[in-house]
Amino acid sequence: MTVQELLQKADKVVDATGLSCPMPVVRAKKAIDALSSGQILVVQATDRGSLKDIPAWAKQAGHELMETHEADGTFVYVIRKR
Amino acid sequence: MGKRVAIIASSGGLETAYKVFNIALAAAAMESEVGIFFTFEGLPIIHKDGPSMLKLKPENAPMEEGFKRTNVPPIQDLIQMAKESGVRLIGCQMTVDALGWKPEDFIDGVEFAGAATFVEFAQDAQVTLSF
């Protein structure tokens, strides 16, 4: 799936590109709080640590990480709210 | 859910401030209840003059450039985010008194208490960290 297709799935998109740890998870948490259960959050990040951090965050908070995508150094995560 | 992280910040410098608030913010984002006890050299982190009091150690000076390059936010921004996330900031009353400081010398939202308050909070924590 292309990034464009992933973004189209989103109820909300967080652009955390250029931000370092722990900001991608901090921004993701803030954004997902504003969604309803079952809605889709897409997070974009360039922090390589987010490859481990976003799954850890999603698992701990009980959200479902549906997809991880990498293109040109940008990581795209598709998360379904618990 | 229902997890708790208890942190002691007892060392000085900007390095300590970043270590503490990076972990605190990540924990808060992961739905943990977070409390930080600022004591001894860690107390200036929550002082109103923190920005001028907190310096990197000379051997860490090269990090300043790295912080800029990697968009690390100013420490005051991280503290503000922590407060908005409900992180408890506890200043050590004994250290405050010993230094002759006043509660009004500190940023808004700080509570002052002693060791027993922190221990009571930490008794129910799954994670306790000391910086």
Coordinates of N, CA and C in Angstrom, one line a residue:
Chain A
M1 N 0.8 -1.2 0.0 CA 0.0 0.0 0.0 C 0.9 1.3 0.0
T2 N 0.5 2.2 -0.7 CA 1.3 3.5 -0.8 C 1.0 4.4 0.4
V3 N 1.9 5.3 0.7 CA 1.7 6.2 1.8 C 0.4 7.0 1.6
Q4 N 0.1 7.4 0.3 CA -1.1 8.1 0.0 C -2.3 7.3 0.4
E5 N -2.3 6.0 0.1 CA -3.5 5.1 0.4 C -3.6 5.0 1.9
L6 N -2.5 4.9 2.6 CA -2.5 4.8 4.1 C -3.1 6.1 4.7
L7 N -2.7 7.3 4.1 CA -3.2 8.5 4.6 C -4.7 8.7 4.4
Q8 N -5.2 8.1 3.3 CA -6.6 8.2 3.0 C -7.5 7.4 4.0
K9 N -6.9 6.4 4.7 CA -7.6 5.6 5.7 C -7.8 6.4 7.0
A10 N -7.0 7.5 7.2 CA -6.9 8.1 8.5 C -8.1 9.0 8.8
D11 N -8.5 8.9 10.1 CA -9.5 9.8 10.7 C -8.7 11.1 11.1
K12 N -7.4 10.8 11.5 CA -6.5 11.9 11.9 C -5.1 11.5 11.5
V13 N -4.3 12.6 11.1 CA -2.9 12.3 10.8 C -2.0 13.2 11.7
V14 N -1.0 12.6 12.2 CA 0.0 13.3 13.0 C 1.3 13.3 12.3
D15 N 1.8 14.5 12.0 CA 3.1 14.7 11.3 C 4.1 14.9 12.4
A16 N 4.8 13.9 12.7 CA 5.9 14.0 13.7 C 7.3 13.9 13.0
T17 N 7.3 14.2 11.7 CA 8.6 14.1 11.0 C 9.5 15.2 11.6
G18 N 10.8 14.9 11.7 CA 11.8 15.9 12.2 C 11.8 16.0 13.7
L19 N 10.9 15.3 14.4 CA 10.9 15.3 15.8 C 11.6 14.1 16.4
S20 N 12.3 14.4 17.5 CA 13.1 13.3 18.2 C 12.3 12.7 19.3
C21 N 12.8 11.6 19.8 CA 12.2 10.9 21.0 C 12.1 11.8 22.2
P22 N 11.0 11.9 22.9 CA 9.9 11.0 22.8 C 8.7 11.6 22.1
M23 N 9.0 12.7 21.3 CA 7.8 13.4 20.8 C 6.9 12.6 19.9
P24 N 7.4 11.7 19.0 CA 6.4 11.0 18.2 C 5.3 10.3 19.1
V25 N 5.6 9.6 20.2 CA 4.6 9.0 21.0 C 3.8 10.0 21.8
V26 N 4.4 11.1 22.2 CA 3.7 12.2 22.9 C 2.6 12.8 22.0
R27 N 3.0 13.0 20.7 CA 2.0 13.6 19.7 C 0.9 12.6 19.4
A28 N 1.4 11.3 19.3 CA 0.4 10.2 18.9 C -0.7 10.1 20.0
K29 N -0.2 10.1 21.3 CA -1.1 10.0 22.4 C -2.1 11.2 22.4
K30 N -1.6 12.4 22.2 CA -2.5 13.5 22.3 C -3.5 13.4 21.2
A31 N -3.1 13.0 20.0 CA -4.0 12.9 18.9 C -5.1 11.8 19.0
I32 N -4.6 10.7 19.6 CA -5.6 9.5 19.7 C -6.6 9.8 20.7
D33 N -6.2 10.6 21.7 CA -7.2 11.0 22.8 C -8.4 11.7 22.2
A34 N -8.2 12.3 21.1 CA -9.3 13.1 20.5 C -10.2 12.2 19.5
L35 N -9.8 11.0 19.3 CA -10.5 10.1 18.4 C -11.5 9.2 19.2
S36 N -12.4 8.6 18.5 CA -13.3 7.6 19.1 C -12.8 6.2 18.9
S37 N -13.3 5.3 19.7 CA -12.9 3.9 19.6 C -13.1 3.4 18.2
G38 N -12.1 2.7 17.6 CA -12.2 2.2 16.3 C -11.8 3.1 15.2
Q39 N -11.6 4.4 15.5 CA -11.1 5.3 14.5 C -9.6 5.1 14.2
I40 N -9.1 5.6 13.1 CA -7.8 5.3 12.6 C -6.9 6.6 12.8
L41 N -5.7 6.4 13.4 CA -4.7 7.4 13.5 C -3.5 7.0 12.6
V42 N -3.1 8.0 11.8 CA -1.8 7.7 11.1 C -0.7 8.7 11.6
V43 N 0.4 8.1 12.0 CA 1.5 8.9 12.5 C 2.7 8.8 11.5
Q44 N 3.2 9.9 11.1 CA 4.4 10.0 10.3 C 5.6 10.4 11.1
A45 N 6.7 9.7 11.0 CA 7.9 10.1 11.8 C 9.1 9.8 11.1
T46 N 10.2 10.5 11.4 CA 11.5 10.2 10.9 C 12.5 9.6 11.9
D47 N 12.1 9.7 13.2 CA 12.9 9.2 14.3 C 13.0 7.7 14.2
R48 N 14.2 7.2 14.0 CA 14.3 5.7 13.7 C 13.9 4.9 15.0
G49 N 14.1 5.6 16.2 CA 13.6 4.9 17.4 C 12.1 4.6 17.4
S50 N 11.4 5.4 16.6 CA 9.9 5.2 16.6 C 9.5 3.8 16.1
L51 N 10.5 3.1 15.3 CA 10.2 1.8 14.8 C 9.9 0.8 16.0
K52 N 10.5 1.1 17.1 CA 10.3 0.2 18.3 C 9.3 0.9 19.3
D53 N 9.4 2.3 19.3 CA 8.6 3.0 20.3 C 7.1 3.0 20.0
I54 N 6.8 3.2 18.7 CA 5.3 3.3 18.4 C 4.7 1.9 18.7
P55 N 5.3 0.8 18.3 CA 4.7 -0.5 18.7 C 4.5 -0.7 20.2
A56 N 5.6 -0.2 21.0 CA 5.6 -0.4 22.4 C 4.5 0.5 23.0
W57 N 4.4 1.7 22.5 CA 3.3 2.6 23.0 C 1.9 2.1 22.7
A58 N 1.7 1.6 21.5 CA 0.4 1.1 21.1 C 0.0 -0.1 21.9
K59 N 1.0 -1.0 22.2 CA 0.8 -2.2 23.0 C 0.4 -1.8 24.4
Q60 N 1.1 -0.9 25.0 CA 0.9 -0.5 26.4 C -0.5 0.2 26.5
A61 N -0.8 1.0 25.5 CA -2.0 1.8 25.6 C -3.2 1.0 25.1
G62 N -3.0 -0.2 24.5 CA -4.0 -1.1 24.1 C -4.6 -0.8 22.7
H63 N -3.9 0.0 21.9 CA -4.3 0.3 20.6 C -3.7 -0.7 19.6
E64 N -4.3 -0.9 18.4 CA -3.9 -1.9 17.5 C -3.0 -1.2 16.4
L65 N -1.7 -1.6 16.3 CA -0.9 -1.1 15.2 C -1.2 -2.0 14.0
M66 N -1.8 -1.4 13.1 CA -2.3 -2.2 11.9 C -1.3 -2.4 10.8
E67 N -0.4 -1.3 10.7 CA 0.5 -1.3 9.6 C 1.7 -0.4 9.9
T68 N 2.9 -0.8 9.4 CA 4.0 0.0 9.5 C 4.6 0.1 8.1
H69 N 5.0 1.3 7.6 CA 5.4 1.5 6.3 C 6.6 2.4 6.3
E70 N 7.6 2.1 5.5 CA 8.8 3.0 5.4 C 9.0 3.4 4.0
A71 N 9.2 4.7 3.8 CA 9.6 5.2 2.5 C 10.5 6.4 2.6
D72 N 11.6 6.4 2.0 CA 12.5 7.5 2.0 C 12.8 8.1 3.4
G73 N 13.0 7.1 4.3 CA 13.4 7.6 5.7 C 12.3 8.1 6.5
T74 N 11.1 8.0 6.0 CA 9.9 8.4 6.8 C 9.1 7.1 7.1
F75 N 8.7 7.0 8.4 CA 8.0 5.9 8.8 C 6.5 6.3 9.0
V76 N 5.6 5.4 8.5 CA 4.2 5.7 8.6 C 3.5 4.6 9.4
Y77 N 2.8 4.9 10.4 CA 2.2 3.9 11.3 C 0.6 4.1 11.2
V78 N -0.1 3.0 11.0 CA -1.5 3.1 11.0 C -2.0 2.4 12.3
I79 N -2.7 3.2 13.1 CA -3.1 2.7 14.4 C -4.6 2.8 14.6
R80 N -5.2 1.7 15.1 CA -6.7 1.7 15.3 C -6.9 1.9 16.8
K81 N -7.7 3.0 17.2 CA -7.9 3.3 18.6 C -8.7 2.1 19.3
R82 N -8.2 1.9 20.5 CA -8.9 0.8 21.4 C -10.3 1.2 21.6
Chain B
M1 N -2.9 -0.4 31.6 CA -3.7 0.6 32.3 C -3.4 0.5 33.8
G2 N -3.5 1.6 34.5 CA -3.3 1.6 35.9 C -1.9 1.5 36.4
K3 N -1.0 1.6 35.4 CA 0.4 1.5 35.8 C 1.0 2.8 36.4
R4 N 2.0 2.7 37.1 CA 2.6 3.9 37.8 C 4.1 3.9 37.7
V5 N 4.6 5.1 37.4 CA 6.1 5.3 37.3 C 6.5 6.4 38.2
A6 N 7.5 6.0 39.1 CA 8.0 7.0 40.1 C 9.4 7.3 39.8
I7 N 9.7 8.6 39.7 CA 11.0 9.0 39.3 C 11.6 10.0 40.4
I8 N 12.9 9.7 40.7 CA 13.6 10.7 41.6 C 14.6 11.4 40.7
A9 N 14.6 12.7 40.8 CA 15.6 13.6 40.1 C 16.4 14.2 41.1
S10 N 17.6 13.7 41.3 CA 18.5 14.2 42.4 C 19.8 14.7 41.9
S11 N 20.0 14.7 40.6 CA 21.3 15.2 40.0 C 21.0 16.5 39.3
G12 N 22.1 17.2 39.1 CA 22.0 18.5 38.4 C 22.2 18.5 36.9
G13 N 22.1 19.6 36.4 CA 22.4 19.8 34.9 C 21.3 19.6 34.0
L14 N 21.4 20.2 32.8 CA 20.4 20.0 31.8 C 20.3 18.6 31.3
E15 N 21.4 17.8 31.4 CA 21.3 16.4 31.0 C 20.2 15.7 31.8
T16 N 20.3 15.9 33.2 CA 19.4 15.2 34.0 C 17.9 15.6 33.7
A17 N 17.7 16.9 33.5 CA 16.4 17.4 33.2 C 15.8 16.7 31.9
Y18 N 16.6 16.5 30.9 CA 16.1 15.8 29.7 C 15.9 14.3 29.9
K19 N 16.8 13.7 30.7 CA 16.6 12.3 31.0 C 15.3 12.1 31.7
V20 N 15.1 12.9 32.7 CA 13.9 12.8 33.5 C 12.6 13.0 32.7
F21 N 12.6 14.1 32.0 CA 11.3 14.4 31.3 C 11.1 13.6 30.0
N22 N 12.1 13.1 29.4 CA 11.9 12.2 28.2 C 11.2 10.9 28.7
I23 N 11.7 10.4 29.8 CA 11.1 9.2 30.3 C 9.7 9.5 30.9
A24 N 9.5 10.6 31.6 CA 8.2 10.9 32.1 C 7.2 11.1 31.1
L25 N 7.6 11.8 30.0 CA 6.6 12.0 28.9 C 6.2 10.7 28.2
A26 N 7.2 9.9 27.9 CA 6.9 8.6 27.3 C 6.0 7.8 28.2
A27 N 6.3 7.8 29.5 CA 5.4 7.0 30.4 C 4.0 7.5 30.4
A28 N 3.9 8.8 30.4 CA 2.5 9.5 30.5 C 1.8 9.2 29.2
A29 N 2.5 9.2 28.0 CA 1.9 8.9 26.8 C 1.4 7.4 26.7
M30 N 2.1 6.6 27.5 CA 1.7 5.1 27.6 C 0.7 4.9 28.7
E31 N 0.0 5.9 29.1 CA -1.1 5.8 30.1 C -0.7 5.5 31.5
S32 N 0.6 5.7 31.8 CA 1.0 5.6 33.2 C 0.8 6.8 34.0
E33 N 0.6 6.6 35.3 CA 0.5 7.7 36.2 C 2.0 8.0 36.6
V34 N 2.4 9.3 36.5 CA 3.8 9.6 36.7 C 4.0 10.6 37.7
G35 N 5.0 10.4 38.7 CA 5.3 11.4 39.7 C 6.8 11.5 39.7
I36 N 7.3 12.8 39.8 CA 8.7 13.0 39.9 C 9.0 13.8 41.2
F37 N 10.0 13.3 41.9 CA 10.4 13.9 43.2 C 11.8 14.6 42.9
F38 N 11.8 15.9 43.0 CA 13.0 16.7 42.7 C 13.7 17.0 44.1
T39 N 14.9 16.6 44.2 CA 15.6 16.8 45.5 C 17.0 17.1 45.3
F40 N 17.7 17.7 46.2 CA 19.1 18.1 46.1 C 19.4 18.8 44.8
E41 N 20.4 18.3 44.1 CA 20.8 19.0 42.9 C 19.7 19.0 41.8
G42 N 18.7 18.1 41.9 CA 17.7 18.1 40.9 C 16.6 19.2 41.1
L43 N 16.6 19.9 42.2 CA 15.6 20.9 42.5 C 15.6 22.0 41.5
P44 N 16.7 22.5 41.0 CA 16.7 23.6 40.1 C 15.9 23.3 38.8
I45 N 15.7 22.1 38.5 CA 15.0 21.7 37.2 C 13.6 22.4 37.2
I46 N 13.0 22.5 38.4 CA 11.6 23.1 38.4 C 11.6 24.5 39.0
H47 N 12.8 25.1 39.1 CA 12.9 26.5 39.6 C 12.5 27.4 38.4
K48 N 11.9 28.5 38.8 CA 11.5 29.5 37.7 C 12.7 29.9 36.9
D49 N 13.9 30.0 37.5 CA 15.1 30.4 36.8 C 15.8 29.2 36.2
G50 N 15.1 28.1 36.0 CA 15.7 26.8 35.5 C 16.5 27.0 34.2
P51 N 15.9 27.8 33.2 CA 16.6 27.9 32.0 C 18.0 28.5 32.2
S52 N 18.2 29.4 33.1 CA 19.6 30.0 33.3 C 20.4 29.1 34.3
M53 N 19.7 28.3 35.1 CA 20.4 27.5 36.1 C 20.9 26.2 35.5
L54 N 20.2 25.7 34.5 CA 20.6 24.4 34.0 C 21.5 24.5 32.8
K55 N 22.7 23.9 33.0 CA 23.7 23.9 32.0 C 24.2 22.5 31.7
L56 N 24.6 22.2 30.5 CA 25.2 20.9 30.2 C 26.6 20.9 30.8
K57 N 27.0 19.7 31.2 CA 28.4 19.5 31.7 C 29.3 19.8 30.6
P58 N 30.5 20.4 30.9 CA 31.5 20.8 29.8 C 31.7 19.6 28.8
E59 N 31.8 18.4 29.3 CA 32.1 17.3 28.4 C 30.9 16.9 27.5
N60 N 29.7 17.5 27.9 CA 28.5 17.2 27.0 C 28.2 18.4 26.1
A61 N 29.1 19.4 26.2 CA 28.8 20.6 25.4 C 28.5 20.3 23.9
P62 N 29.1 19.3 23.3 CA 28.8 19.1 21.9 C 27.3 18.6 21.7
M63 N 26.7 18.2 22.7 CA 25.3 17.8 22.6 C 24.4 19.0 22.2
E64 N 24.8 20.2 22.6 CA 24.0 21.3 22.4 C 23.7 21.5 20.9
E65 N 24.7 21.3 20.1 CA 24.6 21.3 18.6 C 23.7 20.2 18.1
G66 N 23.9 19.0 18.7 CA 23.1 17.9 18.4 C 21.6 18.0 18.7
F67 N 21.3 18.7 19.8 CA 19.9 18.9 20.2 C 19.3 19.8 19.2
K68 N 20.0 20.8 18.7 CA 19.4 21.7 17.7 C 19.1 20.9 16.4
R69 N 20.1 20.1 16.0 CA 20.0 19.4 14.7 C 18.9 18.4 14.8
T70 N 18.6 17.8 15.9 CA 17.6 16.8 16.0 C 16.3 17.3 16.5
N71 N 16.2 18.7 16.6 CA 14.9 19.3 17.0 C 14.4 18.9 18.4
V72 N 15.4 18.7 19.3 CA 15.0 18.5 20.7 C 14.4 19.7 21.3
P73 N 13.1 19.6 21.8 CA 12.5 20.9 22.3 C 13.2 21.5 23.5
P74 N 13.0 22.8 23.8 CA 13.6 23.4 25.0 C 13.0 22.6 26.2
I75 N 13.8 22.5 27.2 CA 13.3 21.7 28.4 C 12.0 22.3 29.0
Q76 N 11.9 23.6 28.9 CA 10.7 24.2 29.5 C 9.4 23.7 28.7
D77 N 9.6 23.5 27.4 CA 8.4 22.9 26.7 C 8.1 21.5 27.1
L78 N 9.1 20.7 27.4 CA 8.9 19.4 27.9 C 8.2 19.4 29.3
I79 N 8.6 20.3 30.1 CA 8.0 20.4 31.5 C 6.5 20.8 31.3
Q80 N 6.3 21.7 30.4 CA 4.9 22.2 30.2 C 4.0 21.0 29.7
M81 N 4.6 20.2 28.7 CA 3.8 19.0 28.2 C 3.6 18.0 29.3
A82 N 4.6 17.9 30.2 CA 4.4 16.9 31.3 C 3.3 17.3 32.2
K83 N 3.2 18.6 32.5 CA 2.2 19.1 33.3 C 0.8 18.9 32.7
E84 N 0.7 19.2 31.4 CA -0.5 19.0 30.7 C -0.9 17.5 30.6
S85 N 0.1 16.6 30.7 CA -0.2 15.2 30.7 C -0.5 14.7 32.1
G86 N -0.5 15.6 33.1 CA -0.9 15.1 34.5 C 0.2 14.6 35.3
V87 N 1.5 14.8 34.8 CA 2.6 14.3 35.6 C 2.7 15.2 36.9
R88 N 2.9 14.5 38.0 CA 3.0 15.1 39.4 C 4.4 15.6 39.5
L89 N 4.6 16.9 39.9 CA 6.0 17.4 40.1 C 6.0 17.7 41.6
I90 N 6.9 17.0 42.3 CA 7.0 17.1 43.8 C 8.4 17.7 44.1
G91 N 8.4 18.9 44.7 CA 9.7 19.5 45.2 C 9.9 19.0 46.6
C92 N 11.2 18.7 46.9 CA 11.6 18.3 48.2 C 11.6 19.5 49.2
Q93 N 10.7 19.5 50.1 CA 10.5 20.6 51.1 C 11.8 20.8 51.9
M94 N 12.4 19.7 52.2 CA 13.7 19.8 53.0 C 14.7 20.6 52.3
T95 N 14.9 20.2 51.0 CA 15.9 20.9 50.2 C 15.6 22.3 49.9
V96 N 14.3 22.6 49.7 CA 13.8 24.0 49.5 C 14.2 24.8 50.8
D97 N 13.9 24.3 51.9 CA 14.2 25.0 53.2 C 15.7 25.2 53.4
A98 N 16.4 24.1 53.1 CA 17.9 24.1 53.3 C 18.6 25.2 52.4
L99 N 18.0 25.3 51.2 CA 18.6 26.3 50.3 C 18.1 27.7 50.5
G100 N 17.1 27.8 51.4 CA 16.5 29.1 51.7 C 15.6 29.6 50.6
W101 N 15.1 28.7 49.7 CA 14.2 29.1 48.6 C 12.8 29.1 49.1
K102 N 11.9 29.7 48.3 CA 10.5 29.8 48.7 C 9.6 29.1 47.6
P103 N 8.5 28.6 48.0 CA 7.6 28.0 47.0 C 7.3 28.8 45.8
E104 N 7.3 30.1 46.0 CA 7.0 31.0 44.8 C 8.2 31.1 43.9
D105 N 9.4 30.6 44.3 CA 10.5 30.6 43.4 C 10.4 29.5 42.3
F106 N 9.3 28.7 42.4 CA 9.2 27.5 41.5 C 8.1 27.7 40.5
I107 N 8.1 26.9 39.4 CA 7.1 27.0 38.4 C 5.8 26.6 38.9
D108 N 4.7 27.1 38.3 CA 3.4 26.7 38.7 C 3.1 25.2 38.6
G109 N 2.3 24.7 39.5 CA 1.9 23.3 39.5 C 2.8 22.4 40.3
V110 N 3.9 22.9 40.9 CA 4.7 22.1 41.7 C 4.1 22.0 43.1
E111 N 4.1 20.7 43.7 CA 3.7 20.6 45.0 C 4.9 20.3 45.9
F112 N 4.8 20.6 47.1 CA 6.0 20.4 48.0 C 5.7 19.4 49.1
A113 N 6.6 18.5 49.3 CA 6.4 17.4 50.2 C 7.7 16.8 50.6
G114 N 7.6 15.8 51.5 CA 8.9 15.2 51.9 C 9.0 13.8 51.4
A115 N 10.0 13.1 51.9 CA 10.4 11.8 51.4 C 9.2 10.8 51.5
A116 N 8.5 10.9 52.6 CA 7.4 9.9 52.9 C 6.4 10.0 51.7
T117 N 6.1 11.2 51.2 CA 5.1 11.4 50.2 C 5.6 10.6 48.9
F118 N 6.9 10.7 48.6 CA 7.4 10.0 47.4 C 7.4 8.5 47.7
V119 N 7.8 8.1 48.8 CA 7.8 6.6 49.1 C 6.4 6.1 49.0
E120 N 5.4 6.8 49.5 CA 4.0 6.4 49.5 C 3.6 6.2 48.0
F121 N 3.9 7.2 47.2 CA 3.6 7.1 45.8 C 4.3 5.9 45.1
A122 N 5.6 5.8 45.5 CA 6.4 4.7 44.8 C 6.1 3.3 45.3
Q123 N 5.5 3.2 46.4 CA 5.1 1.9 46.9 C 4.2 1.1 45.9
D124 N 3.4 1.9 45.2 CA 2.4 1.3 44.3 C 2.9 1.4 42.8
A125 N 4.2 1.8 42.6 CA 4.7 1.9 41.3 C 5.3 0.6 40.8
Q126 N 5.1 0.3 39.5 CA 5.7 -0.8 38.9 C 7.2 -0.5 38.5
V127 N 7.4 0.8 38.2 CA 8.7 1.3 37.8 C 9.2 2.4 38.7
T128 N 10.3 2.3 39.2 CA 10.9 3.4 40.0 C 12.3 3.7 39.4
L129 N 12.6 4.9 39.1 CA 13.8 5.3 38.5 C 14.5 6.4 39.2
S130 N 15.8 6.4 39.2 CA 16.5 7.5 39.9 C 17.5 8.1 39.0
F131 N 17.5 9.4 38.8 CA 18.4 10.1 37.9 C 19.2 11.1 38.7

